XYZ file of C-alpha atoms in Angstrom:
765
model
C 24.868 1.914 9.403
C 24.974 4.068 12.793
C 26.630 6.765 10.651
C 24.589 6.579 8.234
C 21.035 7.898 9.841
C 23.283 10.049 11.307
C 24.004 11.061 7.801
C 20.171 11.063 6.669
C 19.388 12.726 9.801
C 22.173 15.444 8.914
C 20.473 15.748 5.048
C 17.599 15.777 7.071
C 18.366 19.223 8.819
C 20.087 20.849 5.812
C 16.611 20.566 3.953
C 14.934 22.264 7.169
C 17.135 24.706 6.753
C 17.189 25.691 3.576
C 13.257 25.581 3.610
C 13.370 27.922 6.338
C 15.739 30.404 4.265
C 12.621 29.657 1.024
C 9.903 30.526 4.122
C 12.113 33.394 4.894
C 12.427 34.703 1.660
C 9.026 34.152 0.278
C 6.622 36.212 3.254
C 9.104 39.069 2.835
C 8.184 39.444 -0.682
C 4.911 37.916 -0.113
C 3.986 41.169 2.247
C 5.284 43.219 -0.665
C 3.372 42.200 -2.647
C 0.443 41.688 -1.097
C 0.628 45.169 -0.176
C 1.193 45.981 -3.614
C -2.552 44.775 -4.483
C -4.109 46.951 -1.674
C -2.210 49.925 -3.133
C -3.283 49.078 -6.018
C -7.118 48.476 -4.902
C -7.153 51.786 -3.433
C -4.926 54.289 -6.222
C -7.287 52.067 -9.211
C -8.757 54.969 -10.687
C -6.125 57.271 -9.638
C -4.184 56.111 -12.694
C -7.156 55.876 -14.797
C -7.775 58.283 -17.219
C -10.882 58.350 -18.450
C -12.543 60.904 -20.512
C -15.341 59.664 -22.677
C -16.218 62.889 -25.089
C -14.548 62.117 -28.342
C -14.665 58.436 -29.307
C -9.984 58.597 -29.468
C -10.973 59.672 -25.985
C -12.597 56.843 -24.855
C -10.273 54.164 -26.418
C -7.541 55.584 -24.965
C -10.121 54.603 -21.478
C -11.116 51.176 -22.193
C -7.131 50.871 -23.116
C -5.688 52.105 -19.732
C -8.378 50.792 -17.327
C -7.352 47.378 -19.727
C -4.190 47.888 -19.275
C -4.453 48.209 -14.860
C -6.695 45.181 -13.955
C -3.795 43.421 -16.295
C -1.065 44.639 -13.506
C -3.596 44.130 -10.541
C -4.598 40.153 -11.698
C -0.465 40.204 -12.373
C 0.074 40.759 -8.641
C -3.049 39.191 -7.105
C -1.368 35.857 -9.176
C 1.717 36.467 -8.494
C 0.360 36.181 -4.502
C -1.440 33.427 -5.074
C 1.401 31.512 -6.378
C 3.093 32.108 -3.858
C 0.937 31.570 -0.602
C 0.447 28.062 -2.869
C 4.380 27.715 -2.182
C 4.171 28.682 1.783
C 1.990 25.869 1.878
C 3.999 23.201 0.373
C 6.860 24.406 1.992
C 5.414 23.656 5.224
C 4.947 20.392 4.152
C 7.510 19.920 3.175
C 9.094 20.411 6.944
C 7.515 18.203 8.525
C 8.764 15.493 6.349
C 10.681 16.495 3.499
C 11.010 12.865 1.858
C 10.335 9.475 1.863
C 12.506 7.304 -0.704
C 16.686 7.953 -2.078
C 17.739 6.348 -5.321
C 20.970 5.635 -6.343
C 21.071 6.017 -9.715
C 23.614 5.652 -12.886
C 22.840 6.877 -15.615
C 24.444 4.669 -18.769
C 27.415 6.628 -20.032
C 27.745 8.746 -16.667
C 31.524 7.947 -13.856
C 28.741 8.552 -11.179
C 25.420 7.609 -9.458
C 23.005 10.308 -8.824
C 21.683 10.804 -5.231
C 17.799 11.284 -5.562
C 16.049 12.237 -2.806
C 11.608 11.238 -2.899
C 9.205 13.468 -1.796
C 5.514 15.138 -1.997
C 6.650 17.700 -4.067
C 10.357 19.355 -5.876
C 12.262 21.453 -3.571
C 15.404 23.413 -5.241
C 18.741 24.634 -3.328
C 18.198 28.373 -2.268
C 19.699 29.635 -5.817
C 17.026 27.913 -7.687
C 19.666 25.812 -9.850
C 19.957 21.680 -8.120
C 16.917 19.375 -7.011
C 17.372 19.002 -3.125
C 14.100 16.690 -3.712
C 12.462 15.497 -6.694
C 8.558 15.874 -6.754
C 6.756 12.215 -6.275
C 5.297 12.598 -9.499
C 8.612 13.513 -11.964
C 9.827 10.608 -14.305
C 12.904 9.660 -12.688
C 11.062 9.080 -9.635
C 9.399 6.032 -11.212
C 12.230 4.709 -10.491
C 11.171 4.058 -6.943
C 8.381 2.483 -7.537
C 9.182 0.860 -10.352
C 12.931 -1.165 -9.887
C 14.654 -2.790 -7.316
C 18.792 -2.552 -6.988
C 19.762 -3.483 -10.217
C 19.336 -2.140 -14.280
C 16.521 0.003 -14.029
C 15.240 2.351 -17.146
C 12.892 5.710 -16.796
C 10.828 7.284 -19.978
C 11.170 10.358 -20.520
C 10.089 12.993 -22.840
C 12.735 13.109 -24.845
C 13.486 8.978 -24.460
C 14.043 5.528 -22.522
C 16.943 6.627 -19.420
C 19.289 3.060 -18.892
C 21.119 2.665 -16.724
C 21.734 0.870 -12.820
C 20.023 1.341 -9.524
C 23.171 0.994 -6.797
C 20.677 1.475 -4.153
C 16.775 1.980 -2.634
C 16.107 3.880 0.844
C 13.215 4.785 2.378
C 12.134 6.433 5.572
C 10.081 7.132 7.508
C 10.540 11.445 9.323
C 8.061 12.965 11.124
C 8.292 16.110 12.981
C 11.904 16.602 11.357
C 13.370 13.557 12.854
C 14.939 10.964 11.728
C 12.539 7.703 12.755
C 13.275 4.570 10.872
C 14.789 4.189 7.624
C 15.179 1.333 5.475
C 17.378 -0.800 1.995
C 14.948 -2.153 0.452
C 14.527 -4.077 -2.931
C 11.224 -4.003 -5.335
C 7.841 -3.524 -3.550
C 7.965 -0.475 -0.943
C 9.192 -2.472 2.015
C 6.991 -3.377 5.312
C 8.298 -2.067 7.569
C 7.473 1.171 5.869
C 4.004 -0.058 5.196
C 3.689 -2.108 8.965
C 4.395 1.889 9.927
C 1.384 3.043 7.641
C -1.603 0.679 7.934
C -0.837 -0.058 11.652
C -1.986 3.069 12.382
C -6.464 4.589 13.671
C -8.516 4.622 11.108
C -9.105 8.290 9.670
C -12.786 10.436 8.281
C -10.150 11.621 5.533
C -8.736 9.343 3.215
C -4.667 9.213 3.543
C -2.045 10.216 0.939
C -0.503 6.713 -0.497
C 2.828 8.632 -2.079
C 5.442 6.261 0.285
C 4.348 3.540 -0.215
C 2.421 2.795 -3.670
C 2.937 -0.091 -5.411
C 5.055 -1.614 -7.880
C 1.582 -2.720 -9.551
C 0.127 1.013 -8.239
C 1.976 3.123 -9.579
C 1.288 1.555 -13.556
C -2.210 2.704 -12.076
C -1.230 6.224 -11.219
C 1.334 6.551 -15.335
C -0.217 4.934 -17.592
C -1.681 7.236 -20.249
C -1.631 5.452 -23.379
C -5.508 3.841 -22.337
C -8.386 4.522 -23.561
C -9.949 2.458 -21.138
C -8.190 1.389 -17.955
C -10.121 -1.262 -16.176
C -8.871 -1.739 -12.315
C -10.774 -4.502 -10.614
C -9.204 -4.636 -7.541
C -9.886 -6.809 -4.341
C -10.991 -5.323 -0.927
C -8.802 -3.013 0.903
C -5.941 -2.937 -2.135
C -5.678 1.113 -2.243
C -7.255 1.209 -6.083
C -9.525 4.594 -4.568
C -5.375 5.594 -3.581
C -3.957 4.656 -6.435
C -6.869 6.562 -8.487
C -6.605 9.949 -6.936
C -2.787 9.694 -7.013
C -3.697 9.132 -10.783
C -5.385 12.302 -11.091
C -2.095 14.265 -9.041
C 0.066 12.365 -11.313
C -2.396 13.874 -15.111
C -2.846 16.879 -12.619
C 1.381 17.590 -12.813
C 2.353 15.613 -16.163
C 0.463 17.796 -18.379
C -0.025 21.482 -15.520
C 0.121 22.536 -19.670
C -2.437 21.243 -20.497
C -4.387 19.865 -18.185
C -6.166 21.538 -14.785
C -8.405 19.879 -12.697
C -11.911 21.347 -14.110
C -10.985 19.022 -16.991
C -11.668 15.669 -14.432
C -14.734 13.979 -13.067
C -14.554 11.919 -10.431
C -18.200 9.785 -10.007
C -18.103 8.392 -6.280
C -20.732 6.286 -4.636
C -21.859 8.242 -2.253
C -22.531 12.285 -0.441
C -19.913 10.463 2.003
C -17.062 8.857 -0.338
C -16.872 12.744 -1.501
C -16.188 13.707 1.700
C -14.552 11.092 2.985
C -11.400 11.331 0.099
C -11.537 15.204 -0.954
C -8.565 16.000 1.412
C -5.957 13.487 -0.651
C -5.721 15.746 -4.635
C -5.276 19.373 -1.465
C -2.218 18.197 0.441
C -1.047 16.912 -2.702
C -1.330 20.531 -3.312
C -3.952 20.191 -6.187
C -7.170 21.225 -6.653
C -9.495 18.937 -6.171
C -11.623 18.312 -9.176
C -15.421 17.886 -9.732
C -16.658 15.491 -8.105
C -20.372 14.063 -8.239
C -22.702 11.107 -8.081
C -24.987 9.313 -10.310
C -27.328 10.332 -7.972
C -26.918 13.985 -8.138
C -26.466 13.768 -12.478
C -30.466 12.462 -12.328
C -31.936 14.848 -10.026
C -29.746 17.527 -11.796
C -31.745 16.392 -15.451
C -34.813 14.844 -13.540
C -35.411 16.442 -10.637
C -37.524 19.676 -11.522
C -40.060 16.748 -13.025
C -40.283 14.613 -11.474
C -39.228 12.689 -7.601
C -36.445 10.802 -9.104
C -35.797 7.089 -6.708
C -32.177 7.167 -5.700
C -30.252 3.578 -6.178
C -30.451 3.290 -1.695
C -34.328 3.415 -1.397
C -34.511 0.429 -3.635
C -31.928 -1.243 -2.206
C -33.375 -1.298 1.000
C -36.727 -2.457 -1.074
C -34.803 -5.053 -2.504
C -33.703 -6.397 0.917
C -36.834 -5.564 3.365
C -39.819 -5.910 0.829
C -38.579 -9.976 -0.161
C -42.541 -10.509 1.208
C -44.577 -8.187 -0.891
C -46.876 -8.882 -3.745
C -44.903 -8.492 -6.649
C -41.590 -8.369 -5.182
C -40.528 -10.162 -8.184
C -41.973 -8.325 -10.488
C -39.399 -5.855 -9.814
C -37.081 -7.716 -9.286
C -36.854 -8.341 -13.140
C -38.233 -4.929 -13.685
C -34.519 -3.396 -12.496
C -32.426 -6.193 -14.091
C -34.272 -5.619 -17.134
C -33.981 -2.222 -17.734
C -30.142 -2.323 -16.744
C -28.992 -4.122 -19.327
C -28.355 -3.791 -23.037
C -30.730 -5.292 -24.501
C -33.580 -2.682 -23.014
C -31.326 -0.372 -24.547
C -31.136 -1.795 -27.555
C -35.661 -2.082 -27.550
C -35.074 1.829 -27.315
C -33.042 2.332 -30.232
C -36.303 0.129 -32.325
C -38.553 2.414 -30.619
C -36.160 5.117 -31.568
C -36.649 4.284 -35.694
C -40.031 3.879 -35.197
C -40.529 7.358 -34.041
C -38.824 8.998 -36.435
C -41.591 7.405 -38.636
C -44.786 8.657 -36.455
C -45.472 8.022 -32.888
C -43.751 11.415 -31.903
C -46.103 12.713 -28.547
C -46.067 16.902 -28.688
C -48.232 19.806 -26.700
C -49.976 21.887 -27.532
C -48.852 25.429 -26.767
C -51.399 27.876 -25.493
C -51.321 31.344 -23.962
C -53.819 33.185 -21.958
C -56.138 29.771 -22.646
C -56.458 30.348 -26.001
C -54.039 27.397 -28.620
C -51.523 28.917 -30.614
C -50.166 25.952 -32.174
C -51.128 23.401 -31.791
C -49.654 19.823 -30.624
C -51.301 18.571 -34.189
C -49.746 21.256 -35.761
C -46.618 20.556 -34.768
C -46.714 16.989 -35.507
C -47.486 17.693 -39.188
C -44.750 20.047 -39.088
C -42.222 18.020 -37.974
C -42.878 14.248 -39.614
C -42.911 16.777 -43.126
C -39.957 16.908 -43.301
C -36.967 14.825 -44.854
C -37.367 11.711 -43.423
C -33.387 11.399 -43.618
C -32.864 13.824 -41.639
C -31.998 13.012 -37.789
C -34.787 13.507 -35.271
C -32.262 15.876 -33.384
C -31.724 17.887 -36.514
C -35.321 18.005 -37.308
C -36.622 18.886 -33.175
C -34.057 21.881 -33.837
C -35.624 22.957 -36.889
C -39.134 22.614 -35.190
C -38.114 24.072 -33.321
C -37.066 27.029 -35.130
C -39.773 26.843 -36.956
C -42.458 27.824 -34.009
C -40.025 30.272 -32.292
C -41.668 32.302 -35.871
C -44.894 31.619 -35.125
C -44.500 33.059 -31.615
C -43.159 35.913 -32.970
C -46.508 36.540 -35.665
C -48.383 35.472 -32.583
C -46.211 38.453 -30.142
C -46.611 41.430 -33.350
C -50.851 40.177 -33.029
C -51.247 40.301 -29.236
C -50.295 44.053 -28.809
C -52.817 45.450 -29.859
C -55.731 43.783 -27.286
C -57.352 44.534 -24.977
C -55.064 43.281 -21.938
C -52.538 44.656 -22.846
C -53.861 48.079 -22.714
C -55.277 47.529 -19.549
C -51.160 45.984 -17.892
C -49.261 49.011 -20.002
C -52.403 51.032 -18.026
C -50.946 49.636 -14.286
C -47.270 49.801 -14.939
C -45.547 51.563 -12.021
C -42.517 53.653 -12.210
C -40.134 50.802 -12.431
C -41.278 48.755 -14.960
C -41.944 52.258 -17.474
C -38.406 52.817 -17.031
C -37.569 49.610 -17.811
C -39.556 50.076 -20.923
C -38.193 53.228 -21.920
C -34.790 52.158 -21.677
C -35.807 49.242 -23.533
C -36.430 51.197 -26.757
C -33.797 53.942 -26.204
C -31.603 50.791 -26.854
C -34.322 49.399 -30.092
C -33.940 53.274 -31.914
C -30.328 54.997 -30.413
C -32.683 58.043 -29.185
C -31.352 60.386 -26.704
C -34.638 61.988 -25.026
C -35.686 61.730 -21.964
C -39.102 61.241 -22.341
C -41.704 59.578 -24.144
C -42.970 62.867 -26.610
C -45.822 60.894 -28.540
C -48.403 59.203 -26.679
C -48.926 56.487 -30.130
C -45.380 55.604 -30.093
C -45.403 54.882 -26.385
C -47.955 52.694 -26.291
C -46.621 51.000 -28.926
C -43.276 50.290 -27.462
C -45.075 49.728 -24.219
C -47.518 47.361 -26.444
C -43.891 45.480 -27.093
C -42.367 45.527 -23.771
C -45.713 44.138 -22.139
C -46.995 40.699 -24.813
C -42.503 40.304 -25.017
C -41.528 40.136 -21.209
C -45.657 37.016 -21.009
C -43.454 35.003 -23.892
C -40.473 35.137 -22.965
C -40.929 32.286 -21.325
C -42.373 30.591 -23.783
C -39.783 30.870 -26.114
C -37.473 29.276 -23.774
C -39.741 26.259 -23.308
C -39.342 26.219 -27.118
C -35.694 26.719 -26.551
C -35.616 23.589 -24.062
C -37.465 21.352 -26.578
C -40.120 21.654 -24.266
C -43.081 20.809 -26.411
C -41.951 17.749 -26.614
C -44.148 15.497 -24.640
C -41.164 13.364 -22.646
C -43.717 11.853 -20.384
C -46.253 10.646 -22.401
C -43.594 9.168 -24.427
C -41.547 6.941 -22.866
C -45.054 5.649 -21.741
C -46.074 4.995 -25.086
C -43.331 2.693 -25.181
C -44.582 0.747 -22.143
C -47.554 -0.088 -24.421
C -46.392 -1.901 -27.207
C -46.274 -4.989 -28.078
C -42.650 -6.395 -28.726
C -42.255 -6.905 -24.795
C -41.511 -10.205 -23.351
C -43.653 -12.014 -21.952
C -44.817 -12.305 -18.245
C -43.675 -8.046 -18.934
C -47.414 -6.871 -18.273
C -47.173 -6.079 -14.654
C -43.779 -4.588 -15.081
C -45.588 -2.456 -17.681
C -48.272 -1.540 -15.196
C -46.315 -0.671 -12.535
C -43.937 1.361 -14.728
C -47.121 4.069 -16.879
C -48.588 4.136 -13.220
C -45.827 6.194 -11.689
C -44.848 7.707 -14.504
C -48.564 9.129 -14.015
C -47.985 10.226 -9.798
C -44.130 11.845 -11.606
C -42.769 9.203 -9.533
C -39.684 8.047 -11.859
C -37.587 4.868 -10.489
C -34.051 4.258 -10.378
C -34.097 1.275 -12.963
C -36.477 4.250 -15.334
C -33.754 6.873 -14.565
C -30.693 6.170 -17.523
C -32.955 4.286 -19.980
C -35.695 7.897 -19.543
C -32.534 10.723 -19.656
C -30.240 8.003 -23.358
C -33.972 7.723 -24.860
C -34.864 11.906 -24.924
C -31.031 12.411 -25.719
C -31.221 9.689 -28.669
C -34.624 12.799 -29.756
C -33.291 16.212 -28.465
C -29.493 15.446 -29.079
C -27.174 14.124 -26.908
C -26.382 15.970 -24.058
C -21.863 16.166 -24.165
C -19.452 17.056 -21.720
C -16.728 18.259 -24.596
C -15.090 20.329 -21.064
C -14.350 16.442 -19.047
C -11.217 14.821 -20.819
C -10.470 12.332 -17.902
C -13.556 10.747 -16.083
C -12.543 8.001 -12.893
C -15.759 5.752 -11.540
C -15.099 4.831 -8.377
C -17.366 1.699 -7.054
C -17.353 0.558 -11.078
C -19.532 -2.948 -9.970
C -21.687 -0.628 -9.409
C -23.267 0.463 -12.788
C -24.850 -1.487 -15.138
C -24.524 -1.899 -18.081
C -26.623 0.054 -19.644
C -25.453 3.217 -17.344
C -22.035 2.746 -19.092
C -23.044 2.439 -22.080
C -25.116 5.815 -21.318
C -21.685 7.312 -19.413
C -19.728 7.194 -22.779
C -22.456 8.921 -24.703
C -22.630 11.640 -22.352
C -18.443 12.169 -22.455
C -17.485 10.790 -25.504
C -13.797 12.562 -26.317
C -11.892 11.889 -22.844
C -10.315 9.094 -21.342
C -11.499 7.048 -18.369
C -10.277 4.954 -16.089
C -13.201 2.617 -13.801
C -12.537 0.875 -10.605
C -14.096 -1.389 -8.977
C -14.526 -5.011 -6.905
C -16.653 -7.878 -8.908
C -17.420 -8.901 -4.974
C -18.588 -6.460 -3.866
C -21.223 -6.050 -6.875
C -24.080 -5.911 -4.054
C -27.627 -3.600 -6.830
C -30.514 -5.575 -7.796
C -29.445 -4.474 -11.628
C -25.214 -6.112 -10.842
C -26.144 -8.589 -9.022
C -27.154 -11.264 -12.214
C -25.320 -8.514 -14.998
C -22.233 -8.305 -16.469
C -20.223 -6.428 -15.054
C -19.076 -2.954 -15.793
C -15.542 -4.794 -15.135
C -15.056 -7.335 -17.253
C -16.156 -5.665 -20.326
C -12.987 -5.492 -22.690
C -13.867 -2.572 -24.888
C -11.529 -1.336 -27.768
C -8.219 0.196 -26.729
C -8.973 -0.378 -23.400
C -5.912 -2.060 -20.399
C -7.426 -3.948 -17.343
C -5.495 -3.974 -14.322
C -6.025 -6.396 -11.644
C -5.022 -6.199 -8.386
C -4.875 -9.105 -5.445
C -3.315 -7.564 -2.675
C -5.193 -6.391 0.801
C -3.907 -4.493 2.322
C -6.271 -2.258 4.481
C -6.662 -4.701 7.439
C -4.666 -7.593 9.479
C -4.008 -10.860 7.956
C -6.532 -12.430 10.552
C -9.033 -10.622 8.386
C -8.524 -11.121 5.334
C -8.062 -14.937 5.694
C -10.957 -15.147 7.297
C -13.042 -12.439 4.579
C -11.922 -14.146 1.753
C -13.704 -17.898 2.391
C -17.173 -15.700 2.212
C -16.010 -15.095 -1.388
C -15.965 -17.720 -4.861
C -12.448 -17.062 -5.964
C -12.057 -16.216 -2.445
C -8.071 -18.227 -2.413
C -7.033 -15.643 -5.150
C -6.856 -12.973 -2.479
C -3.333 -12.292 -0.402
C -3.132 -10.651 1.849
C -0.968 -8.319 3.300
C 1.913 -10.072 6.402
C 0.545 -7.071 9.337
C -0.353 -9.678 12.216
C -4.298 -9.594 14.076
C -6.286 -10.780 16.292
C -9.140 -13.431 14.145
C -12.867 -12.351 14.333
C -14.470 -12.739 16.757
C -18.703 -13.735 16.269
C -20.181 -14.126 19.365
C -23.589 -15.657 18.895
C -26.590 -15.638 21.561
C -30.917 -15.855 21.156
C -32.134 -12.814 22.545
C -31.965 -8.953 22.074
C -31.658 -7.746 25.400
C -28.267 -10.356 25.618
C -27.058 -8.998 22.210
C -27.320 -5.127 23.144
C -25.146 -5.622 26.186
C -21.923 -7.579 24.699
C -22.504 -5.224 21.605
C -22.251 -2.026 24.596
C -19.333 -4.195 26.302
C -17.137 -4.654 23.219
C -17.374 -1.701 21.566
C -15.816 -0.640 25.395
C -12.990 -2.615 24.664
C -12.880 -1.529 20.867
C -12.870 2.037 22.627
C -10.094 0.829 25.557
C -7.649 -0.780 22.996
C -6.982 2.679 20.757
C -9.878 2.339 18.324
C -10.855 5.844 17.287
C -12.818 4.422 14.449
C -15.658 2.165 15.285
C -18.414 0.682 12.583
C -21.418 -1.495 13.315
C -22.258 -2.178 10.734
C -26.204 -3.355 9.569
C -27.798 -5.034 6.764
C -30.188 -2.272 6.026
C -30.960 2.093 6.888
C -34.611 -0.246 9.051
C -33.073 -2.656 11.007
C -29.843 -0.018 11.260
C -32.475 2.587 12.473
C -33.164 0.504 14.754
C -30.145 -0.621 16.526
C -29.847 3.627 16.735
C -32.482 3.676 19.194
C -31.885 0.814 20.952
C -28.146 1.445 21.872
C -28.072 5.544 21.415
C -29.331 4.585 25.307
C -25.836 3.640 26.512
C -23.389 4.462 23.953
C -22.211 7.844 22.313
C -23.892 6.483 18.945
C -24.267 8.252 15.644
C -26.639 6.978 12.566
C -25.693 8.101 9.430
C -28.176 7.800 6.494
C -27.434 8.272 2.356
C -27.832 12.424 2.816
C -24.435 12.296 5.034
C -21.886 14.095 2.762
C -18.857 13.622 6.700
C -18.724 11.826 9.855
C -16.413 12.037 12.918
C -14.264 9.786 14.706
C -16.876 7.821 17.513
C -19.145 4.872 16.856
C -20.971 5.384 14.013
C -24.117 2.932 12.207
C -24.373 2.878 9.544
C -26.093 0.413 6.881
C -23.380 -1.757 4.947
C -24.406 -0.519 1.321
C -22.956 2.887 2.602
C -20.291 2.005 3.516
C -18.632 0.985 0.566
C -14.742 2.622 -0.024
C -15.010 3.875 3.312
C -12.655 2.092 5.975
C -12.402 1.883 10.240
C -10.551 1.122 13.098
C -12.822 -2.085 13.457
C -16.427 -3.115 12.345
C -19.183 -4.925 14.055
C -21.943 -6.266 12.465
C -24.589 -5.223 14.328
C -26.656 -9.076 13.467
C -24.969 -11.774 11.908
C -27.795 -14.063 11.578
C -29.065 -16.470 9.335
C -32.188 -14.592 9.667
C -30.831 -11.585 8.859
C -28.434 -12.754 5.561
C -30.007 -16.210 4.172
C -29.762 -15.747 1.075
C -27.729 -16.668 -2.104
C -27.841 -13.071 -3.533
C -26.752 -10.883 -0.431
C -23.360 -12.496 -0.237
C -21.740 -10.081 -1.528
C -23.386 -6.819 0.584
C -22.028 -8.956 4.008
C -18.967 -9.608 2.132
C -18.497 -5.012 1.641
C -19.863 -5.040 5.383
C -16.440 -7.446 7.096
C -14.269 -6.213 4.325
C -13.811 -2.407 6.506
C -11.984 -3.950 9.576
C -8.561 -2.145 9.548
C -7.938 -4.340 12.748
C -10.539 -6.045 14.437
C -14.025 -7.699 12.543
C -16.467 -8.771 16.000
C -19.761 -10.494 14.685
C -22.431 -10.368 16.270
C -25.386 -13.295 15.632
C -29.133 -13.438 17.092
C -29.933 -17.008 16.833
C -27.592 -19.616 14.307
C -25.516 -17.806 12.025
C -25.535 -17.439 8.359
C -24.654 -20.632 6.228
C -23.027 -17.683 3.599
C -19.191 -18.675 6.541
C -19.687 -22.630 5.428
C -17.454 -21.752 3.835
C -13.759 -19.854 6.120
C -12.876 -22.592 8.309
C -12.906 -23.190 11.944
C -10.004 -22.016 12.818
C -9.820 -17.933 10.547
C -12.338 -16.599 13.933
C -13.025 -17.126 17.102
C -16.457 -18.503 19.011
C -19.308 -19.819 17.292
């Protein structure tokens, strides 16, 4: 093995020499191209013939400018490509490859030795591959097979053969640190090395440790909808991001990052995953949250409640009047029953009942709401509501044009014309030239001058009204949605829900549970706001989406493929606690992959957390040993905080760089921060946080979703704090954020949620 080690180290050094040669060549070319770009920009107009005397000369001038601009653009593209290649070579030099397979293809006499890395590398003559990109078809052998018979797919068909060797490497700073010959899964030694380190404030790339089931997610090309149900720490989000990188590589001629969108749970998570794709040499896709989408469409009209405010209410307002009514409202408005009710309401509105707004100008009615209603319902009812809305909009624009002409002779127009400043006057004059094609340098006709100025003034005042008409703002959406809650077809006992909804809308507040139904109804009336640019949609933490929200998303992105990732055991929101989860839906064209192995936490932490949930026995811990979770029970707050301060200092002494004190709610997080900030260097994270640094942070459990920490402290795991069955998944989510150490503090008796956890699974109590 020593000879093999020496041989592989020589291979690393050979690769580094090749990289150095390429860097020298590229740097030289890059400098030349950059100098050429600078010179071309300086002399751009020197090489352009400008002559505007005759039509033919104008065409020649335009062609000359176009050619020069294209030359400059091509040079800039070449510079950009060379710069990106330099960055890739820099990453390769540190760790050129992480895997090797020796593959004997059927019909060949000798096996080909294939090295695999984060990107491809060819020899100095660009003739042979020295390293294959992990996304290349042949690289799938590394992830899917053990030594023996193996196959891989190529665009031209399936290639069969024998894998004679499968080897993994740990290479750091150009030095071989580890080497393992292994079977089908990526070896435990390599995983131990990767998983045993500290958590990072940014998610890491996992291309060196992709498991077979994760590779199935990454390379899936057929499924219209790919659902991934993965236990906490199973690598589902990491696999999804590698999937994006794979798709961009596989379809690089037809797919770009602009065609891919990720819906994530919060802005903090967006920041956490933001470096994965750039590390792999790809541009980041568009990332947003469902809340950001709601605000984009509703924020100008309403104060939009977010899911975190709803969660905070759910967890803190149990004793407030109207709590049960609110919970019933949240769950019903998340259901497909409510969607169906809106569909029935829309059918009724097709016949009558739409509410319109009167269009006024300077305090005078131009078109009354009744006139709009009469015109709309005079159109053939077999035509869809959105198409009738378009016809009504066209009719209103014609009415606006008539009114504009009448308005030009009014006294207020003449008065405003007299008060025009020089800029407005010149603007009106330029508009006249544009309209009439005249070249005179001043107005030579007083009547013409007045007509032009009047037209310009009235046009400017009507511009805002025309824009509103084109946006269907003559439809009173708020009143139409309110009207839905005055109908008699509601289930018994929903009177309070209807009253509360109507009252909030009057105050221009829209609850989180009303955001989706409101927009769905609006789209049914005005026409769907479909996004045809996005071809692949990724939804992370999908268990947080209600059935109604998912149906709405399918309508927004009708032509794209979806990758849906989540964990039913982390469904912590009120609208998903009782609703059928998105992860359990299996529409046509769906493939479902279940990930049961948890890689994030030590075996001891997984053994503890799987006792917190139903079906936990199905979770498979990765064999990485550590200390058992520790439960510390105290009787009063002073002791709680003293013990917690001591615990944090011990964790820091153990080398843990990211320590999270996880509370149940934001209210509890704020209280904990106020007490601990004088004794510890802690930071408080709220729903507006979009990044975090290493150190000690305090945050509510629902903001920690999807993120991992070296060590986690549960602030108060008492039965008083976690004393309800529906808080089980929230508690589980908080505990599963820990990679290496988990400490639970409880003021008073511990939570009953631990009753099914074996006493051997933790220390203390």
